[in-house]
Amino acid sequence: MNIVKILFYIMACVAIGSALYTAYTKNLVRSVFMFFVTLFALAGLYVIALADFVAVTQVVIYVGGILVLILFAFMLSGKQSLDAATRQKSKIINLGNLPALLLAGLFFIVMFNALNNNVEPAWVKAAVQSGKVIKPGTVLIGNIGVNLMTKYLLPFEAISVLLMIALVGSAHLSRKEQEA
Amino acid sequence: MDFYITYFFIAIGLFGFAAVFALFGVYAERKISAFIQDRLGPTETGKFGSLQTIADILKMIQKEVIVPAAADKWLFLLAPVIIFVAVYMGFAAMPWGPGLVPSKINIGLFYVFAIISVETLGILMAGWGSNNKYSLLGAMRSAAQIISYEIPAGFAIISAVMIAQSLDLQAIANQQGVLSTERILALGFWDTTQVGGIFSWNIIRAPHLIVAFVIYFIASLAESNRAPFDIPEAESELVSGFHTEYTGLSFAFVFLAEYAMMFLVSMIGVILFLGAWNTPLPNIGGAKLATLTTGIGWGIFWITIKTLLLVGVQMWIRWTIPRFRVDQLMTLAWKVLTPLGFICMLISGVWRLWLM
């Protein structure tokens, strides 16, 4: 058992435990803060998978951006609406939970298959055999930048247009009504 | 195993440094404010009051940590720790001299930028956990301010990164002195690879970075919640903002984080724009001043001096400029600094393509 493996198991346990707490707790604000722990543990797992850029991006976008915005929404909403959410009865078997259950079931099938058959995709085997693997210390940012500007330029631009539309929409919604 | 012991020593050393810096930072702040306001400041404890902050911290450690009855106990107690740890982790990627960096990561700058943003979460946690309207208002103001000012700061950083072509802080530092392996053109035409000194700093290599540096500096003041951007803890309106309810050791942690943050953001500014650990003295003909004053010891000396100078300017600004109103703060960030940052980024691209 080397130190990387120990770290992996610690972070995996933290991620799963905090995710369970996030899903189960009645205290909404605490669940947001526990979600922060989940995201951080996930970032650690990305680092172990040598995807350090993804890890740091996850911290910037989710922790620095999305979580803070969620908290903003909480702080702007009144105590009554937060209490109402706390009193809600939650049953696991519920029509509203159908999409979540379906998704969880599908993921479970995928995971079960992958573990059961111990399948490595063909391209993984090919890459390992030809030695095209990432080693610790490889600088990958240049690669990411070049790929974003060449191979994946269309999705990149499409996402930026989508964000632009969202910005214009929110600016329109928050504008004061003009008196005619 | 020796390897891991070294890690622990470095981590403890950085913590000790942050603590000592905070102690003397508070002392310096009080003396500077006293000088600016024509007072004497602390004089009683020790020679010229130099032991005042040590006496203060001793008092603080002995104080009871009071948790308000209505507060969310866990969030309330954890918040100062998260605020401090976020800043402290940033120090992991800071280069102190040639070949001297706690953690050499190739996306160091991005990492620091990310880890600093965790501080916002800690502040919101403190504000919510205190269950006090002043704390909550302060925390919300702080988050709004930090999120807004991250954008101009980001553009200023990107315009420096475009010139340096690296996110590794040590690589950025290396480029700005006589140890550089690539050709340095001061002002875009004068080859100063062998001259070094101040002429190979980023702000001289590409003079528009002076504007970017000013943008970054203003934004960094806002991110560390210092006056003139201290509306999150505006004592005349909000008691003291998000840390109103804190006492004793928790309060000491919030303060420690603030001073560590001042040092950290100044250090990033120095690394990106002011030549990092490189000497300001150039080689003049036979007098090899730059080669002579480059090395590990000199590196630590120069970067500490430069960073402390910037921290001094931060304190000077705090005690001379009045606080901004919220709308003025947002106007400055979105209508002045962000467009200027965009222009800097554009010039950086053109500069890199045509002049370097």
Coordinates of C-alpha atoms in Angstrom, one line a residue:
Chain A
M1 CA 0.0 0.0 0.0
N2 CA 1.8 3.1 -1.1
I3 CA 0.9 6.6 -0.1
V4 CA -0.9 7.4 -3.3
K5 CA -3.3 4.5 -2.7
I6 CA -3.9 5.6 0.9
L7 CA -4.6 9.1 -0.2
F8 CA -7.0 7.8 -2.9
Y9 CA -9.0 5.8 -0.4
I10 CA -9.1 8.7 2.1
M11 CA -10.4 11.1 -0.5
A12 CA -12.8 8.6 -2.0
C13 CA -14.3 8.0 1.5
V14 CA -14.5 11.8 2.1
A15 CA -16.2 12.4 -1.2
I16 CA -18.8 9.7 -0.8
G17 CA -19.5 10.5 2.9
S18 CA -19.9 14.2 2.3
A19 CA -22.0 13.5 -0.8
L20 CA -24.3 11.3 1.3
Y21 CA -24.6 14.0 4.0
T22 CA -25.3 16.6 1.3
A23 CA -28.2 14.5 0.0
Y24 CA -29.6 13.5 3.4
T25 CA -29.4 16.5 5.7
K26 CA -32.4 18.7 6.3
N27 CA -30.3 21.7 6.9
L28 CA -29.9 23.2 3.4
V29 CA -27.1 25.6 4.1
R30 CA -25.0 23.0 5.8
S31 CA -25.6 20.7 2.8
V32 CA -24.1 23.4 0.5
F33 CA -21.1 23.6 2.7
M34 CA -20.7 19.8 2.7
F35 CA -21.0 19.9 -1.0
F36 CA -17.9 22.1 -0.9
V37 CA -16.1 19.2 0.8
T38 CA -17.3 16.8 -1.8
L39 CA -16.0 19.0 -4.6
F40 CA -12.6 19.4 -2.9
A41 CA -12.2 15.7 -2.4
L42 CA -13.1 15.2 -6.1
A43 CA -10.5 17.8 -7.1
G44 CA -8.0 15.7 -5.1
L45 CA -9.0 12.6 -7.0
Y46 CA -8.5 14.4 -10.2
V47 CA -5.0 15.3 -9.1
I48 CA -4.3 11.6 -8.4
A49 CA -5.5 10.9 -12.0
L50 CA -2.9 13.4 -13.2
A51 CA -5.6 15.8 -14.4
D52 CA -4.4 18.7 -12.3
F53 CA -5.8 21.3 -14.7
V54 CA -9.3 19.8 -14.4
A55 CA -8.8 19.7 -10.6
V56 CA -7.9 23.4 -10.4
T57 CA -10.6 24.4 -12.8
Q58 CA -13.1 22.5 -10.7
V59 CA -12.1 24.5 -7.7
V60 CA -12.3 27.8 -9.6
I61 CA -15.7 27.2 -11.2
Y62 CA -17.6 25.2 -8.7
V63 CA -16.2 26.4 -5.4
G64 CA -15.4 30.0 -6.3
G65 CA -18.3 30.5 -8.6
I66 CA -21.3 28.2 -8.4
L67 CA -21.3 27.4 -4.7
V68 CA -20.9 31.1 -3.8
L69 CA -23.9 31.9 -6.1
I70 CA -26.0 29.2 -4.5
L71 CA -25.2 30.6 -1.1
F72 CA -26.1 34.1 -2.4
A73 CA -29.5 32.7 -3.3
F74 CA -29.9 31.3 0.2
M75 CA -29.0 34.5 1.9
L76 CA -31.4 36.5 -0.3
S77 CA -34.3 34.2 0.4
G78 CA -36.4 34.6 3.5
K79 CA -36.4 32.3 6.6
Q80 CA -40.0 31.0 5.8
S81 CA -39.0 29.6 2.4
L82 CA -36.0 27.9 3.9
D83 CA -38.1 26.4 6.8
A84 CA -40.7 25.2 4.3
A85 CA -37.9 23.3 2.5
T86 CA -36.8 21.8 5.8
R87 CA -40.3 20.5 6.7
Q88 CA -40.8 18.8 3.4
K89 CA -41.3 15.0 3.8
S90 CA -38.9 13.0 1.7
K91 CA -39.7 9.5 0.6
I92 CA -37.2 7.6 -1.4
I93 CA -39.9 6.0 -3.6
N94 CA -41.6 9.0 -5.1
L95 CA -42.6 10.0 -8.6
G96 CA -40.5 13.1 -8.3
N97 CA -37.5 11.0 -7.6
L98 CA -38.0 8.9 -10.7
P99 CA -35.3 10.6 -12.9
A100 CA -32.8 10.5 -10.1
L101 CA -33.5 6.8 -9.4
L102 CA -33.3 6.0 -13.1
L103 CA -30.0 7.8 -13.5
A104 CA -28.5 6.2 -10.4
G105 CA -29.7 2.7 -11.6
L106 CA -28.1 3.3 -15.0
F107 CA -24.8 4.4 -13.4
F108 CA -24.9 1.4 -11.2
I109 CA -25.3 -0.9 -14.2
V110 CA -22.4 0.7 -16.0
M111 CA -20.2 0.5 -12.9
F112 CA -21.2 -3.1 -12.2
N113 CA -20.4 -4.1 -15.8
A114 CA -17.1 -2.3 -15.8
L115 CA -16.0 -4.0 -12.5
N116 CA -17.5 -7.4 -13.3
N117 CA -15.9 -7.9 -16.7
N118 CA -12.8 -5.9 -15.8
V119 CA -13.0 -4.3 -19.2
E120 CA -10.4 -1.8 -20.3
P121 CA -11.5 0.0 -23.5
A122 CA -9.4 -1.0 -26.5
W123 CA -7.9 2.5 -26.9
V124 CA -6.6 2.4 -23.3
K125 CA -4.8 -0.9 -24.0
A126 CA -3.4 0.4 -27.3
A127 CA -2.2 3.6 -25.6
V128 CA -0.5 1.7 -22.8
Q129 CA 1.2 -0.6 -25.3
S130 CA 2.5 2.2 -27.5
G131 CA 3.7 4.2 -24.4
K132 CA 1.4 7.1 -25.1
V133 CA 0.6 7.8 -21.4
I134 CA 0.8 10.9 -19.2
K135 CA 3.5 10.9 -16.6
P136 CA 3.6 13.1 -13.5
G137 CA 5.1 16.4 -14.4
T138 CA 4.0 16.4 -18.0
V139 CA 2.9 19.9 -19.0
L140 CA -0.6 19.6 -20.5
I141 CA -1.9 23.1 -20.6
G142 CA -0.4 23.8 -24.0
N143 CA -2.0 20.7 -25.3
I144 CA -5.4 21.8 -23.9
G145 CA -5.1 25.2 -25.4
V146 CA -4.2 24.0 -28.8
N147 CA -7.0 21.4 -28.9
L148 CA -9.5 24.0 -27.7
M149 CA -8.5 26.3 -30.5
T150 CA -8.4 23.7 -33.3
K151 CA -10.2 20.4 -32.9
Y152 CA -12.8 21.5 -30.4
L153 CA -13.3 25.0 -31.7
L154 CA -16.9 24.6 -32.7
P155 CA -18.2 23.3 -29.3
F156 CA -16.1 25.9 -27.6
E157 CA -17.7 28.7 -29.6
A158 CA -21.2 27.2 -29.2
I159 CA -20.8 27.3 -25.5
S160 CA -19.6 30.9 -25.6
V161 CA -22.7 31.8 -27.6
L162 CA -24.9 30.0 -25.1
L163 CA -23.3 31.9 -22.2
M164 CA -23.8 35.1 -24.2
I165 CA -27.5 34.4 -24.6
A166 CA -27.8 33.6 -20.9
L167 CA -26.1 36.9 -20.0
V168 CA -28.4 38.9 -22.4
G169 CA -31.4 37.1 -21.0
S170 CA -30.5 37.8 -17.4
A171 CA -29.7 41.5 -18.2
H172 CA -33.2 41.8 -19.8
L173 CA -35.0 40.1 -16.9
S174 CA -33.3 42.3 -14.3
R175 CA -33.9 45.6 -16.1
K176 CA -36.4 48.0 -14.7
E177 CA -39.6 48.2 -16.7
Q178 CA -39.7 51.3 -18.9
E179 CA -42.8 53.5 -18.2
A180 CA -44.6 53.9 -21.5
Chain B
M1 CA 10.7 8.9 4.4
D2 CA 13.0 11.9 4.9
F3 CA 11.1 13.3 2.0
Y4 CA 7.9 13.6 3.9
I5 CA 9.6 15.1 7.0
T6 CA 11.0 17.9 4.8
Y7 CA 7.4 18.5 3.6
F8 CA 6.2 18.9 7.2
F9 CA 9.1 21.2 8.1
I10 CA 8.4 23.4 5.1
A11 CA 4.7 23.6 5.9
I12 CA 5.4 24.5 9.5
G13 CA 7.9 27.0 8.4
L14 CA 5.5 28.7 6.1
F15 CA 2.9 28.8 8.9
G16 CA 5.4 30.3 11.3
F17 CA 6.3 32.9 8.7
A18 CA 2.7 33.8 8.2
A19 CA 2.2 34.1 11.9
V20 CA 5.3 36.2 12.5
F21 CA 4.5 38.4 9.5
A22 CA 0.9 39.0 10.8
L23 CA 2.3 40.0 14.2
F24 CA 4.8 42.5 12.8
G25 CA 2.3 43.5 10.1
V26 CA -0.2 44.6 12.7
Y27 CA 2.6 46.5 14.5
A28 CA 3.7 48.2 11.3
E29 CA 0.1 49.0 10.4
R30 CA -0.4 50.7 13.8
K31 CA 2.8 52.7 13.5
I32 CA 2.2 53.7 9.9
S33 CA -1.4 54.8 10.7
A34 CA -0.1 56.7 13.7
F35 CA 2.5 58.5 11.5
I36 CA -0.1 59.4 8.9
Q37 CA -2.6 60.7 11.5
D38 CA 0.2 62.5 13.4
R39 CA -0.1 60.3 16.5
L40 CA 2.5 58.1 18.3
G41 CA 0.9 54.7 18.1
P42 CA 1.9 52.0 20.5
T43 CA 4.7 53.1 22.8
E44 CA 4.3 51.4 26.2
T45 CA 5.1 47.7 25.6
G46 CA 8.8 47.1 24.8
K47 CA 11.0 49.6 23.0
F48 CA 8.8 51.9 20.8
G49 CA 5.9 49.5 21.6
S50 CA 7.5 46.8 19.5
L51 CA 6.2 44.1 21.8
Q52 CA 2.6 45.4 21.7
T53 CA 1.3 42.9 19.2
I54 CA 2.9 40.0 21.0
A55 CA 1.1 41.1 24.2
D56 CA -2.1 41.4 22.2
I57 CA -1.8 37.9 20.8
L58 CA -1.1 36.5 24.3
K59 CA -4.2 38.2 25.5
M60 CA -6.2 36.9 22.6
I61 CA -5.1 33.3 23.2
Q62 CA -6.3 33.4 26.8
K63 CA -9.7 34.8 25.9
E64 CA -12.7 32.6 25.9
V65 CA -14.1 31.6 22.5
I66 CA -17.7 32.6 22.8
V67 CA -20.2 30.9 20.5
P68 CA -23.5 32.9 20.2
A69 CA -26.5 30.8 21.3
A70 CA -28.3 31.2 18.0
A71 CA -25.2 30.6 15.8
D72 CA -24.6 27.4 13.8
K73 CA -21.9 26.1 16.0
W74 CA -20.0 24.0 13.4
L75 CA -20.0 26.6 10.6
F76 CA -19.2 29.3 13.1
L77 CA -16.1 27.6 14.5
L78 CA -14.9 26.2 11.1
A79 CA -15.1 29.4 9.1
P80 CA -12.0 31.2 10.4
V81 CA -10.0 28.0 9.8
I82 CA -11.2 27.7 6.2
I83 CA -10.5 31.4 5.6
F84 CA -6.9 31.0 6.9
V85 CA -6.2 27.7 5.3
A86 CA -7.3 29.0 1.9
V87 CA -4.7 31.8 2.1
Y88 CA -2.1 29.6 3.6
M89 CA -2.4 26.9 0.9
G90 CA -1.6 29.6 -1.7
F91 CA 1.9 30.0 -0.2
A92 CA 2.7 26.4 -1.4
A93 CA 3.3 27.5 -4.9
M94 CA 5.3 30.7 -4.2
P95 CA 8.9 30.8 -5.5
W96 CA 11.3 32.4 -3.0
G97 CA 14.6 32.2 -5.0
P98 CA 16.2 30.4 -7.9
G99 CA 15.3 26.7 -7.5
L100 CA 13.6 27.4 -4.2
V101 CA 9.9 26.8 -4.3
P102 CA 7.8 24.7 -1.8
S103 CA 5.8 23.0 -4.5
K104 CA 6.9 23.2 -8.2
I105 CA 3.6 22.8 -10.1
N106 CA 3.3 23.8 -13.7
I107 CA -0.1 25.5 -13.2
G108 CA 1.0 27.3 -10.1
L109 CA -0.6 30.7 -10.9
F110 CA -3.9 29.1 -11.7
Y111 CA -3.7 27.1 -8.5
V112 CA -3.1 30.1 -6.4
F113 CA -6.0 32.0 -8.1
A114 CA -8.3 29.0 -7.5
I115 CA -7.3 28.5 -3.8
I116 CA -7.7 32.2 -3.0
S117 CA -11.3 32.1 -4.2
V118 CA -12.1 29.5 -1.5
E119 CA -11.7 32.4 1.0
T120 CA -15.0 33.8 -0.2
L121 CA -16.7 30.6 0.9
G122 CA -15.2 30.9 4.3
I123 CA -16.4 34.5 4.7
L124 CA -19.9 33.5 3.6
M125 CA -19.7 30.6 6.1
A126 CA -18.7 33.0 8.9
G127 CA -21.4 35.4 8.0
W128 CA -24.1 32.8 7.8
G129 CA -22.9 30.8 10.8
S130 CA -22.9 33.9 13.1
N131 CA -26.6 34.4 12.7
N132 CA -26.3 38.1 13.0
K133 CA -27.6 40.6 10.4
Y134 CA -24.4 42.6 10.4
S135 CA -22.3 39.6 9.8
L136 CA -24.6 38.4 7.0
L137 CA -24.5 41.8 5.3
G138 CA -20.8 42.0 5.6
A139 CA -20.3 38.5 4.2
M140 CA -22.6 39.3 1.2
R141 CA -20.8 42.5 0.5
S142 CA -17.5 40.8 0.7
A143 CA -18.5 38.0 -1.7
A144 CA -20.0 40.4 -4.2
Q145 CA -16.9 42.5 -4.1
I146 CA -14.4 39.6 -4.4
I147 CA -16.3 38.0 -7.3
S148 CA -16.5 41.3 -9.1
Y149 CA -12.8 42.1 -8.6
E150 CA -11.6 38.7 -9.6
I151 CA -12.5 39.6 -13.2
P152 CA -10.2 42.6 -13.7
A153 CA -7.5 40.8 -11.6
G154 CA -7.8 37.8 -13.9
F155 CA -7.4 39.9 -17.0
A156 CA -4.4 41.7 -15.6
I157 CA -2.8 38.3 -14.7
I158 CA -3.6 36.9 -18.2
S159 CA -1.9 39.8 -19.9
A160 CA 1.2 39.1 -17.9
V161 CA 0.9 35.4 -18.5
M162 CA 0.6 36.1 -22.3
I163 CA 4.0 37.8 -22.2
A164 CA 5.6 35.1 -20.0
Q165 CA 3.9 32.2 -21.8
S166 CA 3.8 30.1 -18.7
L167 CA 1.6 29.5 -15.7
D168 CA 4.5 28.1 -13.6
L169 CA 5.4 30.9 -11.2
Q170 CA 9.0 29.7 -11.0
A171 CA 9.3 29.8 -14.8
I172 CA 7.8 33.3 -14.8
A173 CA 10.3 34.4 -12.2
N174 CA 13.2 32.9 -14.1
Q175 CA 12.5 34.8 -17.2
Q176 CA 12.9 38.2 -15.6
G177 CA 16.6 38.3 -14.8
V178 CA 20.1 37.3 -15.8
L179 CA 19.3 33.6 -15.4
S180 CA 16.8 33.7 -18.2
T181 CA 17.3 31.2 -21.0
E182 CA 15.4 33.2 -23.6
R183 CA 16.1 36.5 -25.1
I184 CA 14.8 39.5 -23.2
L185 CA 13.9 42.7 -25.1
A186 CA 13.3 45.6 -22.9
L187 CA 10.6 48.0 -24.3
G188 CA 10.4 45.6 -27.3
F189 CA 13.7 46.5 -29.0
W190 CA 16.6 46.7 -26.5
D191 CA 18.3 43.3 -25.9
T192 CA 18.9 43.2 -22.1
T193 CA 19.4 39.4 -21.7
Q194 CA 22.9 40.0 -20.3
V195 CA 22.1 43.3 -18.6
G196 CA 19.4 41.9 -16.3
G197 CA 18.3 44.0 -13.3
I198 CA 15.3 46.2 -13.5
F199 CA 15.5 46.2 -17.3
S200 CA 14.4 42.6 -17.6
W201 CA 11.4 42.9 -15.3
N202 CA 8.0 42.3 -17.0
I203 CA 6.9 45.9 -16.6
I204 CA 9.9 47.1 -18.6
R205 CA 9.8 44.2 -21.1
A206 CA 6.3 45.2 -22.0
P207 CA 5.5 48.7 -20.6
H208 CA 1.7 48.3 -20.9
L209 CA 2.0 45.8 -18.0
I210 CA 2.4 48.9 -15.8
V211 CA -1.3 49.5 -16.3
A212 CA -2.0 45.8 -15.8
F213 CA 0.0 46.0 -12.5
V214 CA -2.0 48.9 -11.3
I215 CA -5.3 47.1 -12.2
Y216 CA -4.0 44.0 -10.4
F217 CA -2.9 46.0 -7.4
I218 CA -6.3 47.8 -7.0
A219 CA -8.1 44.5 -7.5
S220 CA -5.9 42.8 -4.9
L221 CA -6.8 45.5 -2.4
A222 CA -10.4 44.6 -2.9
E223 CA -9.8 40.9 -2.7
S224 CA -8.1 41.2 0.7
N225 CA -11.0 43.5 1.9
R226 CA -8.7 46.4 2.7
A227 CA -9.6 50.1 2.6
P228 CA -10.6 51.8 0.4
F229 CA -12.5 48.6 -0.4
D230 CA -13.4 47.6 3.2
I231 CA -17.2 47.9 3.0
P232 CA -17.5 44.3 4.1
E233 CA -16.2 45.3 7.6
A234 CA -17.1 49.0 7.5
E235 CA -16.9 49.6 11.2
S236 CA -19.1 52.7 11.0
E237 CA -22.0 50.8 9.4
L238 CA -21.7 47.1 10.2
V239 CA -19.8 47.0 13.6
S240 CA -17.1 44.9 11.9
G241 CA -18.8 42.9 9.2
F242 CA -18.5 39.2 8.9
H243 CA -16.2 38.8 12.0
T244 CA -18.5 40.8 14.4
E245 CA -19.2 37.8 16.6
Y246 CA -15.7 36.3 16.8
T247 CA -13.6 36.4 19.9
G248 CA -10.3 35.1 21.1
L249 CA -8.5 32.6 18.9
S250 CA -11.1 32.5 16.1
F251 CA -10.7 36.3 15.8
A252 CA -7.0 35.9 15.7
F253 CA -7.3 33.5 12.8
V254 CA -9.4 36.0 10.8
F255 CA -6.7 38.6 11.4
L256 CA -3.9 36.2 10.5
A257 CA -5.7 35.4 7.3
E258 CA -6.1 39.0 6.4
Y259 CA -2.4 39.8 6.8
A260 CA -1.3 36.5 5.2
M261 CA -3.6 37.5 2.3
M262 CA -2.0 40.9 2.0
F263 CA 1.4 39.3 1.8
L264 CA 0.3 36.7 -0.7
V265 CA -1.4 39.0 -3.2
S266 CA 1.6 41.4 -3.0
M267 CA 3.9 38.5 -3.7
I268 CA 1.9 37.4 -6.7
G269 CA 2.1 41.0 -8.0
V270 CA 5.9 41.0 -7.5
I271 CA 6.3 37.7 -9.2
L272 CA 4.2 38.6 -12.2
F273 CA 5.2 42.2 -12.8
L274 CA 8.2 43.3 -10.7
G275 CA 10.8 40.7 -11.5
A276 CA 10.0 38.2 -8.7
W277 CA 13.3 37.3 -6.9
N278 CA 15.5 39.1 -9.4
T279 CA 17.7 41.9 -8.4
P280 CA 16.9 45.5 -9.5
L281 CA 20.6 46.2 -10.1
P282 CA 21.7 45.8 -13.8
N283 CA 25.1 44.8 -15.1
I284 CA 26.8 48.0 -16.2
G285 CA 29.7 47.2 -18.4
G286 CA 32.3 45.5 -16.2
A287 CA 30.4 46.0 -13.0
K288 CA 28.4 42.7 -13.0
L289 CA 26.0 43.9 -10.3
A290 CA 23.1 41.7 -11.5
T291 CA 25.1 38.5 -11.7
L292 CA 26.6 39.3 -8.3
T293 CA 23.3 39.9 -6.5
T294 CA 21.5 36.8 -7.9
G295 CA 21.3 33.7 -5.8
I296 CA 19.2 31.8 -3.3
G297 CA 20.0 34.1 -0.4
W298 CA 19.7 37.3 -2.5
G299 CA 16.5 35.9 -4.1
I300 CA 14.8 35.6 -0.7
F301 CA 16.1 39.0 0.3
W302 CA 14.8 40.8 -2.9
I303 CA 11.4 39.1 -3.0
T304 CA 10.8 39.9 0.7
I305 CA 11.9 43.5 0.3
K306 CA 9.7 44.0 -2.8
T307 CA 6.7 42.3 -1.3
L308 CA 7.1 44.3 2.0
L309 CA 7.3 47.5 0.0
L310 CA 4.0 46.6 -1.7
V311 CA 2.4 45.7 1.6
G312 CA 3.6 49.1 2.9
V313 CA 1.9 50.8 0.0
Q314 CA -1.3 48.9 0.8
M315 CA -1.1 50.2 4.4
W316 CA -0.4 53.7 3.2
I317 CA -3.4 53.6 0.9
R318 CA -5.6 52.3 3.7
W319 CA -4.9 55.2 5.9
T320 CA -5.2 57.9 3.3
I321 CA -8.2 57.1 1.1
P322 CA -11.7 57.1 2.4
R323 CA -14.0 54.1 1.9
F324 CA -15.9 53.6 -1.4
R325 CA -19.6 53.4 -1.6
V326 CA -21.0 50.1 -3.0
D327 CA -22.1 51.6 -6.3
Q328 CA -18.8 53.4 -6.8
L329 CA -17.0 50.1 -6.1
M330 CA -19.0 48.3 -8.7
T331 CA -18.6 51.2 -11.2
L332 CA -14.8 51.1 -10.8
A333 CA -14.7 47.3 -11.2
W334 CA -17.0 46.9 -14.2
K335 CA -16.7 50.2 -16.1
V336 CA -13.1 51.2 -15.6
L337 CA -10.9 48.2 -14.6
T338 CA -12.5 45.5 -16.7
P339 CA -12.3 47.4 -20.0
L340 CA -8.8 48.5 -19.2
G341 CA -7.9 44.9 -18.4
F342 CA -9.3 43.8 -21.8
I343 CA -7.2 46.5 -23.6
C344 CA -4.1 45.2 -21.7
M345 CA -4.8 41.7 -22.8
L346 CA -5.2 42.8 -26.4
I347 CA -1.9 44.8 -26.3
S348 CA -0.2 41.8 -24.8
G349 CA -1.3 39.6 -27.7
V350 CA -0.1 42.1 -30.3
W351 CA 3.2 42.6 -28.3
R352 CA 3.9 38.9 -28.1
L353 CA 3.2 38.4 -31.9
W354 CA 5.1 41.4 -33.3
L355 CA 7.7 42.6 -30.8
M356 CA 9.0 39.5 -29.0

